[in-house]
CSV table of C-alpha atoms and ligand atoms in Angstrom, one decimal:
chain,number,residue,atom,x,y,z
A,1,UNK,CA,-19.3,16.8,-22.0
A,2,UNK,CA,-17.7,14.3,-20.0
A,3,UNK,CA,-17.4,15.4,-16.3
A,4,UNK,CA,-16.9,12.4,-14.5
A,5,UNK,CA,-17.4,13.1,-10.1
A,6,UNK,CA,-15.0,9.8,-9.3
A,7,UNK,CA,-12.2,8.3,-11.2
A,8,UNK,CA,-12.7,5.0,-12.8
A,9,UNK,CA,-13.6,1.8,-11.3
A,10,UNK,CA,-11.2,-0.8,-12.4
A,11,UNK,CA,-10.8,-2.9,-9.0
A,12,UNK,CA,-13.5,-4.3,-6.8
A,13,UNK,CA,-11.7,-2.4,-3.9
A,14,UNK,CA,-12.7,0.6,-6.0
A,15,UNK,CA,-16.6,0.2,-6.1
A,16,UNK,CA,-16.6,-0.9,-2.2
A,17,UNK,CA,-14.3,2.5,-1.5
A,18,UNK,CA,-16.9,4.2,-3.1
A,19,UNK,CA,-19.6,2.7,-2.0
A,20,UNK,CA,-18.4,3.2,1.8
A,21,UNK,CA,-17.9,7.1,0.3
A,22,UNK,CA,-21.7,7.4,-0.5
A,23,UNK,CA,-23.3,5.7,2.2
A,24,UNK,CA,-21.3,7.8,4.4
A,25,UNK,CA,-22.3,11.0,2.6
A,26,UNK,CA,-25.5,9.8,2.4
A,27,UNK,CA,-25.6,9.8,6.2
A,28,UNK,CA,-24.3,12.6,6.7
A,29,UNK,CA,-26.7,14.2,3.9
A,30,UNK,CA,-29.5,12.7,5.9
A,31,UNK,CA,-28.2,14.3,9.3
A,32,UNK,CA,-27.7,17.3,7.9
A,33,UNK,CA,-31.3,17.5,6.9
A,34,UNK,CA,-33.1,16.3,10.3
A,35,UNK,CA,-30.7,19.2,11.6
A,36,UNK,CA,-31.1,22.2,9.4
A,37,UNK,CA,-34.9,21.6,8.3
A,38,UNK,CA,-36.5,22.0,11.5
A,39,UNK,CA,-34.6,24.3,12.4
A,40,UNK,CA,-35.2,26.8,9.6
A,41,UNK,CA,-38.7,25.7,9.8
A,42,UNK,CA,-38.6,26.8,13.3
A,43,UNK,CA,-37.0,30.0,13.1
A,44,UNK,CA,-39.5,31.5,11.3
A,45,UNK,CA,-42.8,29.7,13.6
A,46,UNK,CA,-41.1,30.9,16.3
A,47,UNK,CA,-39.5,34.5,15.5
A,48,UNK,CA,-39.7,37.0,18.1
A,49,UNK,CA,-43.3,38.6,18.2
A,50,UNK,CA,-44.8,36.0,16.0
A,51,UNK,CA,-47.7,34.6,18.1
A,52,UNK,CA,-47.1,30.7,17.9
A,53,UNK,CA,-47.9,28.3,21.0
A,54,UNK,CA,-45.0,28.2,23.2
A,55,UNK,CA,-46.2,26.1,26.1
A,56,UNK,CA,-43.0,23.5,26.5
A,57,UNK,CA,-44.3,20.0,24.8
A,58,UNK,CA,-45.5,17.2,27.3
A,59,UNK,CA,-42.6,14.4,25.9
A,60,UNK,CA,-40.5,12.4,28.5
A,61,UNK,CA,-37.1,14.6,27.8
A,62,UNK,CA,-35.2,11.1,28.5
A,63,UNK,CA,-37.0,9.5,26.0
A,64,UNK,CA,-35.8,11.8,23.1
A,65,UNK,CA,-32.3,11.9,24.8
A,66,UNK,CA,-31.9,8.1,24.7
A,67,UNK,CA,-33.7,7.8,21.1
A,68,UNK,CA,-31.1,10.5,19.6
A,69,UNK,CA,-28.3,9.4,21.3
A,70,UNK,CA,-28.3,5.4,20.6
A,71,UNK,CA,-30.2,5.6,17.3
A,72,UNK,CA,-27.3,7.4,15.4
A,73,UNK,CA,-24.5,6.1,17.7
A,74,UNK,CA,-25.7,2.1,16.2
A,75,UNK,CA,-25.4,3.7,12.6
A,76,UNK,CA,-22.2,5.2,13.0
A,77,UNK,CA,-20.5,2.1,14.8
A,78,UNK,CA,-22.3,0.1,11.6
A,79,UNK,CA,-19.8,2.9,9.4
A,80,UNK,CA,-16.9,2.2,11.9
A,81,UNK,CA,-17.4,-1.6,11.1
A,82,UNK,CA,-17.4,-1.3,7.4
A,83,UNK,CA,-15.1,1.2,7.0
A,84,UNK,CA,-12.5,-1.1,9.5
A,85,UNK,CA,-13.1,-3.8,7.3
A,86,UNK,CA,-12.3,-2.3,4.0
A,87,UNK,CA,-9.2,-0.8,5.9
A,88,UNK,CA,-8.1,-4.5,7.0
A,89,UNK,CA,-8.4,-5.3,3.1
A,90,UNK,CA,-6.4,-2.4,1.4
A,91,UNK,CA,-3.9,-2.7,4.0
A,92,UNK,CA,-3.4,-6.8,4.3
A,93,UNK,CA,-1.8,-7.7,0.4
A,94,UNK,CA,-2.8,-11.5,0.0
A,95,UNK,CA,0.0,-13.8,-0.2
A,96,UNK,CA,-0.4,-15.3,-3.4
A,97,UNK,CA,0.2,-11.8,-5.1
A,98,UNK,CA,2.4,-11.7,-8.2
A,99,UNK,CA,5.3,-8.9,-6.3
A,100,UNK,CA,6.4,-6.1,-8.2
A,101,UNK,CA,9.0,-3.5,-6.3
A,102,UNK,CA,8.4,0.0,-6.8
A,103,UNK,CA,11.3,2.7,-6.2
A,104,UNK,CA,10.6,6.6,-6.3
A,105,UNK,CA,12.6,8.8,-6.9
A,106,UNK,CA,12.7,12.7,-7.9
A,107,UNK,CA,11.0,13.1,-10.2
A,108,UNK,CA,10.0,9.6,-11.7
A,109,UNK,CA,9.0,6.0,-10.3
A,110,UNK,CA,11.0,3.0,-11.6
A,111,UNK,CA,10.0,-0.3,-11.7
A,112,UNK,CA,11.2,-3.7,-11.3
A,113,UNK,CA,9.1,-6.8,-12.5
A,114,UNK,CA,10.1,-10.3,-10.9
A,115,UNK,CA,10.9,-11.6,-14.7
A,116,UNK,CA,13.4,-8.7,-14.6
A,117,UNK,CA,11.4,-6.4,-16.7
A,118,UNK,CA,12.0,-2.5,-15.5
A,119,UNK,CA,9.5,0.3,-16.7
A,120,UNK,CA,9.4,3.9,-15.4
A,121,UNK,CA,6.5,5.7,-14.9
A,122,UNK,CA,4.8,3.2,-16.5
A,123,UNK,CA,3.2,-0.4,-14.6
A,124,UNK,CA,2.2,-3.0,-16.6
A,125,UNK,CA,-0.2,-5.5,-15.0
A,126,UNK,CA,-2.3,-8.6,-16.2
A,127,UNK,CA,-5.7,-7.9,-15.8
A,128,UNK,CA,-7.5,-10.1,-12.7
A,129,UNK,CA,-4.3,-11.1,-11.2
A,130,UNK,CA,-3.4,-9.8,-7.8
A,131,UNK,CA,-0.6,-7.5,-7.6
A,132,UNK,CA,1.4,-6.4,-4.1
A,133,UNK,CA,3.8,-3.4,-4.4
A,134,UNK,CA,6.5,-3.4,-2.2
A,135,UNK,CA,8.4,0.5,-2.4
A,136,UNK,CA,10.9,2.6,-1.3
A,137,UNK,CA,12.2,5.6,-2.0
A,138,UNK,CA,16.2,6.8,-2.2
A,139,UNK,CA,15.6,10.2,-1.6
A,140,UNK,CA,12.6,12.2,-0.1
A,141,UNK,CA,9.0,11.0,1.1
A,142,UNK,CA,6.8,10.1,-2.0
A,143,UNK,CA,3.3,8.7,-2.3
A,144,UNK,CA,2.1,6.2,-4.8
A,145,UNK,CA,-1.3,6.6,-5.8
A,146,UNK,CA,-3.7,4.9,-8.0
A,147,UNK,CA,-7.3,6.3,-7.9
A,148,UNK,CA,-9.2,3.9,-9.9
A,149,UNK,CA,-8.0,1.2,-7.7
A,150,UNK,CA,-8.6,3.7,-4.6
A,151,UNK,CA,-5.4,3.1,-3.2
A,152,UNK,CA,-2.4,5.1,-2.1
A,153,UNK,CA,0.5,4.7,0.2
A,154,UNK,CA,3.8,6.6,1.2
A,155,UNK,CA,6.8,5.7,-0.5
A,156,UNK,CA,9.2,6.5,2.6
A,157,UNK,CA,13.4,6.5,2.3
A,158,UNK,CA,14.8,3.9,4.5
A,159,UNK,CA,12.0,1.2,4.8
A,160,UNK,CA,9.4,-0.7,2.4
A,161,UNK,CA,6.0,0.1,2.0
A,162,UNK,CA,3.8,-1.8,0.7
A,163,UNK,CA,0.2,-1.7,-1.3
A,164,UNK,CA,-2.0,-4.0,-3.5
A,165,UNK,CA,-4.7,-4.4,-6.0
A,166,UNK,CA,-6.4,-6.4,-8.2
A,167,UNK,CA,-7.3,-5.0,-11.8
A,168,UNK,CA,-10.4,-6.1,-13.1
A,169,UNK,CA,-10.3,-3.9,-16.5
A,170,UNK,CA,-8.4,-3.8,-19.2
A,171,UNK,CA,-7.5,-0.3,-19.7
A,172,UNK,CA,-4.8,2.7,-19.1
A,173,UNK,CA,-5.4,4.6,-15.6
A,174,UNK,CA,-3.3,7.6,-13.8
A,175,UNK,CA,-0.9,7.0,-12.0
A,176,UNK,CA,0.2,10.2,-9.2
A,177,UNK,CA,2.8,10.9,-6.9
A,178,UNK,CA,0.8,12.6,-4.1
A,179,UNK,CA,3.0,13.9,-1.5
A,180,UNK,CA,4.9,17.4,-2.1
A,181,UNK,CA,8.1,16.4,-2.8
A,182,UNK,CA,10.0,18.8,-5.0
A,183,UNK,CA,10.1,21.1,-7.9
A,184,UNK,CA,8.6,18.7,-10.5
A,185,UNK,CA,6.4,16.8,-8.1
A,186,UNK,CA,3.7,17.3,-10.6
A,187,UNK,CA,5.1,15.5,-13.6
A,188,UNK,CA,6.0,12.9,-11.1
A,189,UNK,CA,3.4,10.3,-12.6
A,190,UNK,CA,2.5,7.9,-15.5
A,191,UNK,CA,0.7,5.3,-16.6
A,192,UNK,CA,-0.7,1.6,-15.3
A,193,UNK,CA,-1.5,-0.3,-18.6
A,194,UNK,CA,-3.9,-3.2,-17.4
A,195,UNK,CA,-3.5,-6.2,-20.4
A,196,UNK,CA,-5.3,-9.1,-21.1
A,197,UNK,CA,-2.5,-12.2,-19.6
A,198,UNK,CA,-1.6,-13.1,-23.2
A,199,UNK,CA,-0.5,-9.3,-23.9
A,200,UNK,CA,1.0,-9.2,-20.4
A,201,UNK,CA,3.4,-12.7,-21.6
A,202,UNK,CA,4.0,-10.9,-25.0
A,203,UNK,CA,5.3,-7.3,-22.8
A,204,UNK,CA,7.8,-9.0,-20.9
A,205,UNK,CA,8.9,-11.4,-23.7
A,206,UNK,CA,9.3,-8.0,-26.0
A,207,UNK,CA,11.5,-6.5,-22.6
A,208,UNK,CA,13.7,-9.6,-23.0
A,209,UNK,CA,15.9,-8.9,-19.6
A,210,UNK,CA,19.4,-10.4,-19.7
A,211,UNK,CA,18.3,-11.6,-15.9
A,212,UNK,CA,15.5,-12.2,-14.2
A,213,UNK,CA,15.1,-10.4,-10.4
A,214,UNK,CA,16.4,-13.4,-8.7
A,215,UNK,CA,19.3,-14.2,-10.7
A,216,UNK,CA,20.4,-10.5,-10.7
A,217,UNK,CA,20.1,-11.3,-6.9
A,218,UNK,CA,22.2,-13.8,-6.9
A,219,UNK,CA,25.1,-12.2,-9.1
A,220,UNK,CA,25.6,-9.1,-6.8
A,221,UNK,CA,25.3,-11.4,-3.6
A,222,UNK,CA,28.5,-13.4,-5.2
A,223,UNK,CA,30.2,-9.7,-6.4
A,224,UNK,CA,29.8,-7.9,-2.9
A,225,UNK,CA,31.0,-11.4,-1.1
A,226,UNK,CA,28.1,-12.1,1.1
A,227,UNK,CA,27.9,-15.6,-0.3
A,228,UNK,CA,31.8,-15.9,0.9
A,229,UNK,CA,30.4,-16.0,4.5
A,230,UNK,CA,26.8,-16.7,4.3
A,231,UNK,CA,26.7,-19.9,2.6
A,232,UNK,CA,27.2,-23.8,3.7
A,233,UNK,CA,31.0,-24.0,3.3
A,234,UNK,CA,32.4,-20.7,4.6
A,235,UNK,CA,35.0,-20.8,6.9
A,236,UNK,CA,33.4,-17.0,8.6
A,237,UNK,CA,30.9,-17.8,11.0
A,238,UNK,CA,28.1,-16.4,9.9
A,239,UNK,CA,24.0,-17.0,9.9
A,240,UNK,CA,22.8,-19.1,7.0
A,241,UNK,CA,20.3,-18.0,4.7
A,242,UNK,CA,18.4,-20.8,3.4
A,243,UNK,CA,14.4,-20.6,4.7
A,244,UNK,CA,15.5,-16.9,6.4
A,245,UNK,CA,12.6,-15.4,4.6
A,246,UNK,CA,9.0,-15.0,6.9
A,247,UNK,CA,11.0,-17.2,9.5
A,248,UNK,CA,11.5,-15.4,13.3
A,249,UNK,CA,15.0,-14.8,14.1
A,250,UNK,CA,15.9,-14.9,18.2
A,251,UNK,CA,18.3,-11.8,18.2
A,252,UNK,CA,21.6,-11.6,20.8
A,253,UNK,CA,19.6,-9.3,22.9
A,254,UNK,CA,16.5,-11.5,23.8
A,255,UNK,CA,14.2,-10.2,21.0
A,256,UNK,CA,12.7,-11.9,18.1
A,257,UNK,CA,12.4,-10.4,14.9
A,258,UNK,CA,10.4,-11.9,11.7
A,259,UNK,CA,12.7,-11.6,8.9
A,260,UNK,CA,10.6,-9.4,6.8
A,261,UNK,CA,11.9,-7.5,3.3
A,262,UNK,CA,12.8,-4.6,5.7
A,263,UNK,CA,14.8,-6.6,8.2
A,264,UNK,CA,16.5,-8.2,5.1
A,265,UNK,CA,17.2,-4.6,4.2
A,266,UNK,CA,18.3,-3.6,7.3
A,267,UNK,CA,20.6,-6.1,8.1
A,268,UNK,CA,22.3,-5.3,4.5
A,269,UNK,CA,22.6,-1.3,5.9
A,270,UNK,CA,23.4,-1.7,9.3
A,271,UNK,CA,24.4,-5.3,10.2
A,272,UNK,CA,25.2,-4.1,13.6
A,273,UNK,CA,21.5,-3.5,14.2
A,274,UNK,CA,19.9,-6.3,15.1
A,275,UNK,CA,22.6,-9.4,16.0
A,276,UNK,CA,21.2,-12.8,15.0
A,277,UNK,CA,21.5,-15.0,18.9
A,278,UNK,CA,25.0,-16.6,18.9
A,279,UNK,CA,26.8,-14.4,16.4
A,280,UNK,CA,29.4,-11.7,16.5
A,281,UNK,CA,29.3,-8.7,14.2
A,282,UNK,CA,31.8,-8.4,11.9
A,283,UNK,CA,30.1,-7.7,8.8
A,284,UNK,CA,30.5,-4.2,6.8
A,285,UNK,CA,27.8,-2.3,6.4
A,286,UNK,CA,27.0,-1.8,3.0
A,287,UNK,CA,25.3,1.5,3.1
A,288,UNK,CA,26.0,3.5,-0.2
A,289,UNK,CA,27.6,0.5,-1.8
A,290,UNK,CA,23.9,-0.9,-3.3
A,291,UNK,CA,21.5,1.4,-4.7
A,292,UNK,CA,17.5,0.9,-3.7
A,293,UNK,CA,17.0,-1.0,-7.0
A,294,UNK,CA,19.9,-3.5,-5.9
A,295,UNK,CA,19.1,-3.9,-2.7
A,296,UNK,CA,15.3,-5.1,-3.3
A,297,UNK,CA,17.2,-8.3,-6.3
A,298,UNK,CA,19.2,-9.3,-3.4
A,299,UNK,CA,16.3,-9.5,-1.3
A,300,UNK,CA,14.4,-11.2,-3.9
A,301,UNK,CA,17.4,-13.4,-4.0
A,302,UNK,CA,16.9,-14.1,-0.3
A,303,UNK,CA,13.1,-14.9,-0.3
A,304,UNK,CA,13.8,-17.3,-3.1
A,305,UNK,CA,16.6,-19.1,-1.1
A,306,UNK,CA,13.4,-19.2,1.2
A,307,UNK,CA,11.1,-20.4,-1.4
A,308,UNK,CA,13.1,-23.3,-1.8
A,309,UNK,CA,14.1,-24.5,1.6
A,310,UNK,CA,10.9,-26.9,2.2
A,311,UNK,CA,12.0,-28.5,-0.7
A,312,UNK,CA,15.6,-29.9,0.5
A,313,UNK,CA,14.1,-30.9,3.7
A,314,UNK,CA,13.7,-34.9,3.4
B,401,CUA,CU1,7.2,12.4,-5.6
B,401,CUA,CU2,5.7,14.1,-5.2
């Protein structure tokens, strides 16, 4: 019978999670023991009436003190230091990750691929290609989890998360929602499908989307307007958007803000949040006007406007 004690191992952040996992139950295995061994030993040497030497040992006391206080406090800080560092890993998503947006929802998770594919409850990934999550949720607090990449992170209404791995198996693994979050909380998973890059090319071929994240963007940022004040030739002052994305923006009251997916967000929801130096609001908030899947194109629209900007410059 197959009765497996961890899930599969399909990223290298996987066998380091687990390895951290052992050697820290191997340590506490190991303390456990120096604990509980003499001291059974001992209770029975030692019961009341038993005639065992009980003249107090002739050890320096500090000695021991010292030896059982620094000895374990060095390997624990060793555990602190390996654990920080595979923390500073799963939490940092390298840059040159291929972005995928992730919305939750009850009960299901949708989707969106940069290509313009959309799956739910079902992620399709290229095997050894690094993959950054960003999510959101439009109702309630949900939690994406992938346990044989070790990762999971809370998918939270009214700001982006974010999470990342690297698949280095081809293979179908679980995918959970694993925060409470309702009635059918439990049917709230699926399916990552790990292909070989060739398969991956052939899956979003086969999706053939009439747009591509970007360009769907770009449409709703030319239906809703926002390209009627926010580009070169609008009369409506307003703050241009080219290079915007990963730049700091000097707000009207002192601050500086990088312009981050959730300040991009933001600014969409509640313009009069944060007020770029020198401008006025007068835009409308467009709060219930996008959903969460339309409001993470037109950000993609905006980080491409920043992709391009080095280009124009001469
Ligand atoms: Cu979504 Cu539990």
């Amino acid at each position: 019978m197959d009765f497996p004690i961890l899930p599969p191992q399909a990223s290298k952040v996987a066998t380091q999670t687990d390895n951290l996992y052992w050697g820290l139950l191997c340590a506490s295995a190991a303390v456990c023991l120096v604990v509980f061994v003499p001291m059974v030993y001992w209770i029975f040497k030692y019961r009341s009436g038993k005639p065992a030497d009980r003249t107090p040992p002739k050890l320096s006391q500090n000695k021991i003190e010292l030896t059982w206080t620094i000895l374990p406090l060095f390997i624990f800080m060793g555990f602190y230091v390996w654990g920080a560092k595979q923390y500073f890993l799963i939490e940092r998503p390298p840059p040159d990750a291929m972005e995928l947006n992730v919305i939750g929802k009850q009960w299901m998770w949708k989707i969106q691929h940069p290509e313009g594919n959309r799956e739910i409850n079902e992620l399709h990934v290229p095997v050894g290609r690094m993959v950054k999550l960003t999510m959101t949720s439009q109702d309630v607090i949900h939690s994406f989890f992938l346990p044989a990449f070790r990762i999971k992170q809370d998918v939270v209404p009214g700001r982006y998360t974010t999470e990342w791995f690297k698949a280095e198996r081809i293979g179908t693994y679980h995918l959970f929602c694993s925060e409470y979050c309702g009635t059918s909380h439990s049917h709230m998973g699926g399916w990552v499908i790990v292909m070989s890059p060739a398969d991956y090319q052939d899956w979003l071929i086969r999706g053939r989307p009439d747009s591509t994240l970007v360009q769907s963007g770009e449409r709703l940022f030319r239906e809703l307007g926002c390209s009627g004040c926010h580009e070169g030739k609008s009369v409506v002052r307003a703050p241009p958007l080219q290079g915007i994305f990963g730049k700091p923006v000097p707000l009207n009251n002192g601050e500086v803000v990088i312009a981050d997916e959730g300040y991009l967000r933001d600014s969409i929801l509640f313009p009069a949040k944060q007020i770029v130096g020198g401008y006025t609001n007068d835009m409308p908030s467009f709060r219930g006007k996008v959903s969460e899947e339309q409001l993470l194109q037109i950000v993609a629209y905006l980080k491409s406007l920043g992709a391009q900007a080095p280009q124009e410059k001469p």
